[in-house]
mmCIF file of C-alpha atoms in Angstrom:
data_model
loop_
_atom_site.group_PDB
_atom_site.id
_atom_site.type_symbol
_atom_site.label_atom_id
_atom_site.label_comp_id
_atom_site.label_asym_id
_atom_site.label_seq_id
_atom_site.Cartn_x
_atom_site.Cartn_y
_atom_site.Cartn_z
ATOM 1 C CA ILE A 406 117.907 51.731 68.153
ATOM 2 C CA ILE A 407 116.865 55.266 69.189
ATOM 3 C CA GLU A 408 113.486 54.046 70.476
ATOM 4 C CA ASN A 409 115.208 51.567 72.794
ATOM 5 C CA LEU A 410 117.626 54.118 74.261
ATOM 6 C CA ASP A 411 116.987 55.163 77.847
ATOM 7 C CA PRO A 412 117.181 59.005 78.095
ATOM 8 C CA ARG A 413 120.017 60.215 80.301
ATOM 9 C CA TYR A 414 117.983 63.037 81.833
ATOM 10 C CA GLU A 415 114.614 62.797 83.547
ATOM 11 C CA LYS A 416 112.286 65.543 84.751
ATOM 12 C CA ILE A 417 110.063 64.946 87.779
ATOM 13 C CA MET A 418 107.312 67.428 88.670
ATOM 14 C CA ILE A 419 105.715 67.420 92.127
ATOM 15 C CA GLN A 420 102.876 69.715 93.189
ATOM 16 C CA VAL A 421 103.072 70.969 96.772
ATOM 17 C CA LYS A 422 100.244 69.670 98.974
ATOM 18 C CA SER A 423 98.990 70.893 102.330
ATOM 19 C CA GLY A 424 101.485 70.000 105.073
ATOM 20 C CA ASP A 425 104.377 69.386 102.689
ATOM 21 C CA ASN A 426 107.905 70.562 103.359
ATOM 22 C CA PHE A 427 110.944 70.266 101.129
ATOM 23 C CA GLN A 428 112.337 67.259 103.011
ATOM 24 C CA LYS A 429 109.050 65.379 102.537
ATOM 25 C CA ILE A 430 108.969 66.193 98.820
ATOM 26 C CA LEU A 431 112.626 65.252 98.379
ATOM 27 C CA ASN A 432 111.950 61.811 99.863
ATOM 28 C CA GLN A 433 109.670 61.074 96.899
ATOM 29 C CA ILE A 434 112.692 61.190 94.566
ATOM 30 C CA GLU A 435 114.591 57.893 94.141
ATOM 31 C CA ILE A 436 118.183 59.035 94.565
ATOM 32 C CA GLU A 437 120.870 58.279 97.139
ATOM 33 C CA ASN A 438 120.553 59.940 100.516
ATOM 34 C CA SER A 439 123.894 61.747 100.102
ATOM 35 C CA GLU A 440 122.541 63.478 96.969
ATOM 36 C CA LYS A 441 119.352 64.471 98.824
ATOM 37 C CA GLN A 442 121.351 65.984 101.677
ATOM 38 C CA LYS A 443 123.456 67.936 99.212
ATOM 39 C CA ILE A 444 120.521 69.805 97.686
ATOM 40 C CA LEU A 445 118.669 70.036 101.009
ATOM 41 C CA LYS A 446 121.639 71.874 102.544
ATOM 42 C CA GLU A 447 121.430 74.501 99.794
ATOM 43 C CA VAL A 448 117.648 74.906 99.964
ATOM 44 C CA LEU A 449 117.591 75.347 103.761
ATOM 45 C CA LYS A 450 119.735 78.469 103.383
ATOM 46 C CA LYS A 451 116.746 80.348 101.941
ATOM 47 C CA LYS A 452 113.728 81.017 104.202
ATOM 48 C CA ASN A 453 111.398 81.770 101.279
ATOM 49 C CA VAL A 454 111.953 78.214 100.016
ATOM 50 C CA THR A 455 111.661 76.269 103.265
ATOM 51 C CA SER A 456 108.094 77.523 103.944
ATOM 52 C CA LEU A 457 106.067 76.051 101.075
ATOM 53 C CA SER A 458 102.431 76.908 100.436
ATOM 54 C CA GLU A 459 99.925 74.541 98.852
ATOM 55 C CA GLY A 460 99.689 74.635 95.053
ATOM 56 C CA PRO A 461 103.073 75.579 93.504
ATOM 57 C CA LYS A 462 105.132 73.045 91.498
ATOM 58 C CA ILE A 463 108.654 71.794 92.112
ATOM 59 C CA ILE A 464 110.535 70.387 89.112
ATOM 60 C CA PHE A 465 113.606 68.169 89.494
ATOM 61 C CA LYS A 466 115.979 67.428 86.600
ATOM 62 C CA ILE A 467 117.793 64.145 87.251
ATOM 63 C CA ASP A 468 120.989 62.910 85.616
ATOM 64 C CA LYS A 469 120.625 59.098 85.508
ATOM 65 C CA ARG A 470 124.149 58.386 84.269
ATOM 66 C CA ASN A 471 126.147 56.335 86.814
ATOM 67 C CA THR A 472 124.816 57.519 90.217
ATOM 68 C CA LYS A 473 121.496 59.335 89.958
ATOM 69 C CA LYS A 474 121.797 62.967 90.999
ATOM 70 C CA ILE A 475 119.851 66.219 90.847
ATOM 71 C CA ILE A 476 121.429 68.658 88.406
ATOM 72 C CA GLU A 477 118.641 71.242 88.328
ATOM 73 C CA LEU A 478 115.821 72.239 90.652
ATOM 74 C CA LEU A 479 113.048 74.736 89.871
ATOM 75 C CA ILE A 480 110.752 75.904 92.703
ATOM 76 C CA GLU A 481 107.672 78.051 92.094
ATOM 77 C CA ILE A 482 107.454 80.685 94.818
ATOM 78 C CA SER A 483 104.456 82.418 93.253
ATOM 79 C CA LYS A 484 102.788 82.703 89.854
ATOM 80 C CA THR A 485 105.319 85.364 88.891
ATOM 81 C CA LYS A 486 108.470 84.231 90.688
ATOM 82 C CA SER A 487 110.536 81.012 90.605
ATOM 83 C CA ILE A 488 113.863 79.929 92.096
ATOM 84 C CA MET A 489 116.344 77.752 90.248
ATOM 85 C CA TYR A 490 119.271 75.735 91.609
ATOM 86 C CA SER A 491 121.710 74.550 88.909
ATOM 87 C CA LEU A 492 124.651 72.208 89.535
ATOM 88 C CA ASN A 493 127.951 73.681 88.360
ATOM 89 C CA LYS A 494 129.891 70.874 86.661
ATOM 90 C CA ASN A 495 133.272 72.374 87.545
ATOM 91 C CA SER A 496 132.757 73.201 91.234
ATOM 92 C CA ASN A 497 130.099 70.499 91.825
ATOM 93 C CA LEU A 498 128.163 73.128 93.804
ATOM 94 C CA PHE A 499 124.632 74.452 93.282
ATOM 95 C CA GLU A 500 124.189 77.981 91.946
ATOM 96 C CA TYR A 501 121.120 79.981 93.024
ATOM 97 C CA LYS A 502 119.092 82.179 90.662
ATOM 98 C CA GLU A 503 115.742 83.985 90.958
ATOM 99 C CA ILE A 504 113.504 84.064 87.866
ATOM 100 C CA GLN A 505 110.901 86.817 87.599
ATOM 101 C CA LYS A 506 108.183 86.508 84.963
ATOM 102 C CA SER A 507 107.127 89.661 83.154
ATOM 103 C CA LEU A 508 103.338 89.941 83.019
ATOM 104 C CA LYS A 509 101.136 92.056 80.781
ATOM 105 C CA LYS A 510 98.392 94.014 82.535
ATOM 106 C CA LEU A 511 94.965 93.911 80.916
ATOM 107 C CA ILE A 512 91.607 95.309 82.056
ATOM 108 C CA SER A 513 88.831 92.711 81.783
ATOM 109 C CA TYR A 514 85.154 93.593 81.453
ATOM 110 C CA LYS A 515 82.348 91.163 82.287
ATOM 111 C CA GLU A 516 78.583 91.519 82.529
ATOM 112 C CA SER A 517 75.814 89.034 83.157
ATOM 113 C CA ASP A 518 72.248 88.494 84.268
ATOM 114 C CA ILE A 519 71.872 86.633 87.567
ATOM 115 C CA LYS A 520 69.782 83.493 87.147
ATOM 116 C CA ASN A 521 70.414 81.570 90.374
ATOM 117 C CA SER A 522 73.241 83.209 92.336
ATOM 118 C CA LEU A 523 75.948 85.793 91.787
ATOM 119 C CA TYR A 524 78.622 83.131 92.259
ATOM 120 C CA GLU A 525 77.133 80.724 89.705
ATOM 121 C CA SER A 526 76.556 83.457 87.103
ATOM 122 C CA SER A 527 80.112 84.735 87.554
ATOM 123 C CA ILE A 528 81.709 81.292 87.180
ATOM 124 C CA LYS A 529 79.728 80.649 83.977
ATOM 125 C CA ASN A 530 81.112 83.920 82.588
ATOM 126 C CA GLY A 531 84.719 82.949 83.266
ATOM 127 C CA ILE A 532 85.313 85.283 86.201
ATOM 128 C CA GLN A 533 88.071 84.043 88.525
ATOM 129 C CA PRO A 534 86.865 82.850 91.988
ATOM 130 C CA ASN A 535 89.028 85.349 93.915
ATOM 131 C CA ILE A 536 87.501 88.233 91.924
ATOM 132 C CA ILE A 537 84.022 86.914 92.749
ATOM 133 C CA LEU A 538 84.914 86.892 96.450
ATOM 134 C CA ASP A 539 86.255 90.462 96.180
ATOM 135 C CA PHE A 540 83.056 91.470 94.381
ATOM 136 C CA ALA A 541 80.920 89.966 97.153
ATOM 137 C CA ARG A 542 83.130 91.536 99.825
ATOM 138 C CA VAL A 543 82.852 94.997 98.244
ATOM 139 C CA TYR A 544 79.040 94.820 98.112
ATOM 140 C CA GLY A 545 78.686 92.859 101.348
ATOM 141 C CA PHE A 546 78.320 96.059 103.389
ATOM 142 C CA GLN A 547 75.361 97.256 101.311
ATOM 143 C CA VAL A 548 73.678 94.207 99.820
ATOM 144 C CA ASP A 549 72.190 91.127 101.478
ATOM 145 C CA PHE A 550 72.893 88.426 98.905
ATOM 146 C CA GLN A 551 70.100 86.217 100.266
ATOM 147 C CA ARG A 552 67.298 88.799 100.204
ATOM 148 C CA ASP A 553 68.239 91.690 97.905
ATOM 149 C CA ILE A 554 69.194 89.812 94.719
ATOM 150 C CA TRP A 555 66.354 88.569 92.517
ATOM 151 C CA LYS A 556 66.347 86.459 89.374
ATOM 152 C CA ASN A 557 67.269 88.493 86.237
ATOM 153 C CA ASP A 558 69.092 91.174 88.232
ATOM 154 C CA SER A 559 72.419 91.955 86.561
ATOM 155 C CA PHE A 560 75.970 93.107 87.190
ATOM 156 C CA GLN A 561 78.885 94.747 85.354
ATOM 157 C CA LEU A 562 82.496 94.347 86.413
ATOM 158 C CA MET A 563 85.896 95.761 85.386
ATOM 159 C CA TYR A 564 89.041 94.341 87.002
ATOM 160 C CA GLU A 565 92.777 93.931 86.488
ATOM 161 C CA THR A 566 94.214 90.739 85.001
ATOM 162 C CA PHE A 567 97.866 89.857 84.425
ATOM 163 C CA LEU A 568 98.824 87.643 81.482
ATOM 164 C CA ASP A 569 101.980 85.624 80.832
ATOM 165 C CA ASP A 570 103.777 85.346 77.474
ATOM 166 C CA ASP A 571 101.297 82.670 76.358
ATOM 167 C CA GLY A 572 98.315 84.959 77.004
ATOM 168 C CA ARG A 573 97.125 83.006 80.044
ATOM 169 C CA ILE A 574 95.766 84.824 83.101
ATOM 170 C CA VAL A 575 98.116 84.018 85.985
ATOM 171 C CA GLU A 576 97.130 86.780 88.412
ATOM 172 C CA THR A 577 94.196 89.080 89.037
ATOM 173 C CA GLY A 578 94.390 92.499 90.632
ATOM 174 C CA ASN A 579 91.909 95.033 91.930
ATOM 175 C CA ILE A 580 88.319 95.588 90.890
ATOM 176 C CA ILE A 581 88.282 99.008 89.212
ATOM 177 C CA TYR A 582 84.548 99.412 88.671
ATOM 178 C CA ALA A 583 81.499 97.378 89.629
ATOM 179 C CA ASN A 584 77.775 97.845 89.280
ATOM 180 C CA LEU A 585 74.807 95.860 90.574
ATOM 181 C CA ASN A 586 71.403 96.382 89.015
ATOM 182 C CA LEU A 587 68.843 95.194 91.583
ATOM 183 C CA GLN A 588 65.230 95.396 90.404
ATOM 184 C CA GLY A 589 66.141 98.378 88.233
ATOM 185 C CA LYS A 590 68.178 100.176 90.914
ATOM 186 C CA GLU A 591 71.815 100.830 89.964
ATOM 187 C CA ILE A 592 74.495 100.516 92.661
ATOM 188 C CA PRO A 593 77.823 101.552 91.041
ATOM 189 C CA LEU A 594 81.102 101.475 92.977
ATOM 190 C CA TYR A 595 84.528 102.800 92.001
ATOM 191 C CA GLY A 596 87.881 101.521 93.267
ATOM 192 C CA PHE A 597 90.687 103.904 94.270
ATOM 193 C CA LYS A 598 94.035 103.601 96.003
ATOM 194 C CA THR A 599 94.076 105.118 99.489
ATOM 195 C CA LYS A 600 96.643 105.471 102.266
ATOM 196 C CA GLU A 601 95.221 102.321 103.874
ATOM 197 C CA GLY A 602 95.364 100.301 100.644
ATOM 198 C CA TYR A 603 92.380 100.100 98.288
ATOM 199 C CA ASP A 604 88.866 101.339 98.972
ATOM 200 C CA TYR A 605 85.561 101.640 97.113
ATOM 201 C CA PHE A 606 83.343 104.692 96.791
ATOM 202 C CA ASP A 607 79.843 105.492 95.533
ATOM 203 C CA ASN A 608 78.770 108.206 93.074
ATOM 204 C CA PHE A 609 79.074 110.823 95.825
ATOM 205 C CA GLY A 610 82.639 109.853 96.777
ATOM 206 C CA LYS A 611 81.545 108.226 100.028
ATOM 207 C CA SER A 612 83.412 105.118 101.207
ATOM 208 C CA ILE A 613 81.175 102.036 101.359
ATOM 209 C CA LYS A 614 82.919 100.550 104.408
ATOM 210 C CA LYS A 615 80.652 100.067 107.400
ATOM 211 C CA SER A 616 81.051 98.096 110.614
ATOM 212 C CA LEU A 617 79.811 94.645 109.512
ATOM 213 C CA MET A 618 78.823 92.929 106.278
ATOM 214 C CA LYS A 619 75.186 91.978 105.821
ATOM 215 C CA THR A 620 76.021 88.521 104.441
ATOM 216 C CA PRO A 621 79.232 86.553 105.083
ATOM 217 C CA ILE A 622 78.513 83.880 102.455
ATOM 218 C CA ASN A 623 77.631 84.231 98.790
ATOM 219 C CA GLY A 624 75.503 81.881 96.714
ATOM 220 C CA ALA A 625 73.619 80.413 99.672
ATOM 221 C CA ARG A 626 70.002 80.431 100.737
ATOM 222 C CA LEU A 627 68.737 81.512 104.144
ATOM 223 C CA SER A 628 67.632 78.363 105.944
ATOM 224 C CA SER A 629 66.997 79.755 109.423
ATOM 225 C CA SER A 630 66.903 83.363 110.580
ATOM 226 C CA PHE A 631 67.520 85.055 113.937
ATOM 227 C CA GLY A 632 64.564 84.786 116.368
ATOM 228 C CA MET A 633 62.168 82.255 117.862
ATOM 229 C CA ARG A 634 62.021 78.892 116.108
ATOM 230 C CA LYS A 635 61.211 75.272 116.818
ATOM 231 C CA HIS A 636 64.360 73.521 118.000
ATOM 232 C CA PRO A 637 65.145 70.693 115.528
ATOM 233 C CA ILE A 638 66.197 68.259 118.308
ATOM 234 C CA LEU A 639 64.396 69.345 121.497
ATOM 235 C CA GLY A 640 61.078 69.965 119.695
ATOM 236 C CA PHE A 641 60.019 73.184 121.486
ATOM 237 C CA ASN A 642 60.317 76.854 120.568
ATOM 238 C CA LYS A 643 63.619 78.440 121.521
ATOM 239 C CA MET A 644 65.449 81.673 120.728
ATOM 240 C CA HIS A 645 67.839 81.114 117.813
ATOM 241 C CA ARG A 646 70.638 83.663 118.216
ATOM 242 C CA GLY A 647 72.199 83.231 114.791
ATOM 243 C CA THR A 648 71.500 83.075 111.086
ATOM 244 C CA ASP A 649 71.818 79.768 109.231
ATOM 245 C CA PHE A 650 72.735 79.617 105.563
ATOM 246 C CA ALA A 651 72.497 76.484 103.433
ATOM 247 C CA ALA A 652 75.186 76.146 100.757
ATOM 248 C CA PRO A 653 77.159 73.370 99.045
ATOM 249 C CA GLU A 654 80.137 72.031 100.998
ATOM 250 C CA GLY A 655 83.268 74.024 100.169
ATOM 251 C CA THR A 656 81.453 77.345 99.583
ATOM 252 C CA PRO A 657 83.783 80.138 100.860
ATOM 253 C CA ILE A 658 82.758 81.996 104.023
ATOM 254 C CA MET A 659 83.915 85.584 104.577
ATOM 255 C CA ALA A 660 84.412 87.446 107.837
ATOM 256 C CA SER A 661 81.699 90.046 108.397
ATOM 257 C CA GLY A 662 84.353 92.698 109.039
ATOM 258 C CA ASP A 663 87.854 93.408 110.308
ATOM 259 C CA GLY A 664 88.673 91.942 113.690
ATOM 260 C CA LYS A 665 90.750 89.578 115.795
ATOM 261 C CA ILE A 666 90.257 85.791 115.669
ATOM 262 C CA VAL A 667 89.806 84.668 119.269
ATOM 263 C CA ARG A 668 88.737 81.069 118.569
ATOM 264 C CA ALA A 669 89.326 78.582 115.749
ATOM 265 C CA ARG A 670 88.612 74.991 116.734
ATOM 266 C CA TRP A 671 86.102 72.138 116.803
ATOM 267 C CA CYS A 672 82.939 73.228 118.590
ATOM 268 C CA GLY A 673 80.806 70.070 118.881
ATOM 269 C CA GLY A 674 78.710 70.560 115.745
ATOM 270 C CA GLY A 675 81.674 71.239 113.458
ATOM 271 C CA ASN A 676 84.527 73.671 113.039
ATOM 272 C CA CYS A 677 83.888 77.196 114.257
ATOM 273 C CA VAL A 678 85.630 80.570 114.248
ATOM 274 C CA LYS A 679 84.925 83.462 116.615
ATOM 275 C CA ILE A 680 85.953 87.007 115.659
ATOM 276 C CA ARG A 681 85.945 90.059 117.947
ATOM 277 C CA HIS A 682 85.371 93.157 115.798
ATOM 278 C CA ASN A 683 85.405 95.833 118.512
ATOM 279 C CA SER A 684 84.264 96.354 122.101
ATOM 280 C CA THR A 685 80.617 95.943 121.042
ATOM 281 C CA TYR A 686 80.458 93.322 118.293
ATOM 282 C CA GLN A 687 81.710 89.803 117.824
ATOM 283 C CA THR A 688 80.632 87.147 115.305
ATOM 284 C CA ILE A 689 80.768 83.353 115.345
ATOM 285 C CA TYR A 690 80.846 81.119 112.247
ATOM 286 C CA ALA A 691 79.889 77.525 112.961
ATOM 287 C CA HIS A 692 79.072 74.176 111.260
ATOM 288 C CA MET A 693 81.976 74.643 108.803
ATOM 289 C CA SER A 694 83.507 71.709 106.914
ATOM 290 C CA LYS A 695 87.030 73.117 107.266
ATOM 291 C CA PHE A 696 88.966 76.277 108.046
#
């Protein structure tokens, strides 16, 4: 008898996709329109809920007895914060509550030899992608990842991780210490809080920030450098005023330095972004699969 019973309550989980809003997500739930409008009215009161970013989950708890209705709604705002709407049986109104997860801070240490690329070696060692990008950004002002790193070079890395009650890493923080060993030459860097945020310094206490990064993409190979080259279509030698990198589709591209985005659109051969760094320098990133 129990196996044939239809449970009164049902939970529906929907992951937010690019371009989603709460109205669009709500339309995926099979309940009467009046019930949808009821919860939508409550949600629209909070600005931090109406603007949804890609990735978080939304969980609906549905009461299927008589007319289907939402009795509970949980919205992930971030990895550490959620919002819950619960239907009060007496007032028949939704009550709002913010849920903050308590995370345990842990310092992680990783080290590895580089066999093919820094990115590949880091992924194989379980380092989170955003930490790898930070690592490349920190060294991007000093190291050219296409020319300076050789096979069997190595790195050491200490960074902040934040664990939930189940011991899973849900957030990563700052890189505290990093070291690159390039052909026997050590390049250690130390992270410190500054008035501007977080900066990195060498053994002499000098900030590593310079005007522009040497390499805006990690894990790629140089396919065409700046200078004269044979034009692939026209067939004659022509000045090539850029640097081409070959990398798998989806490889992250970093800005060479701080600046203002003055263009972000389709540019004939693919998506491109133009950044003005100061009165002297500007950089253009072209042939990109997406922004």
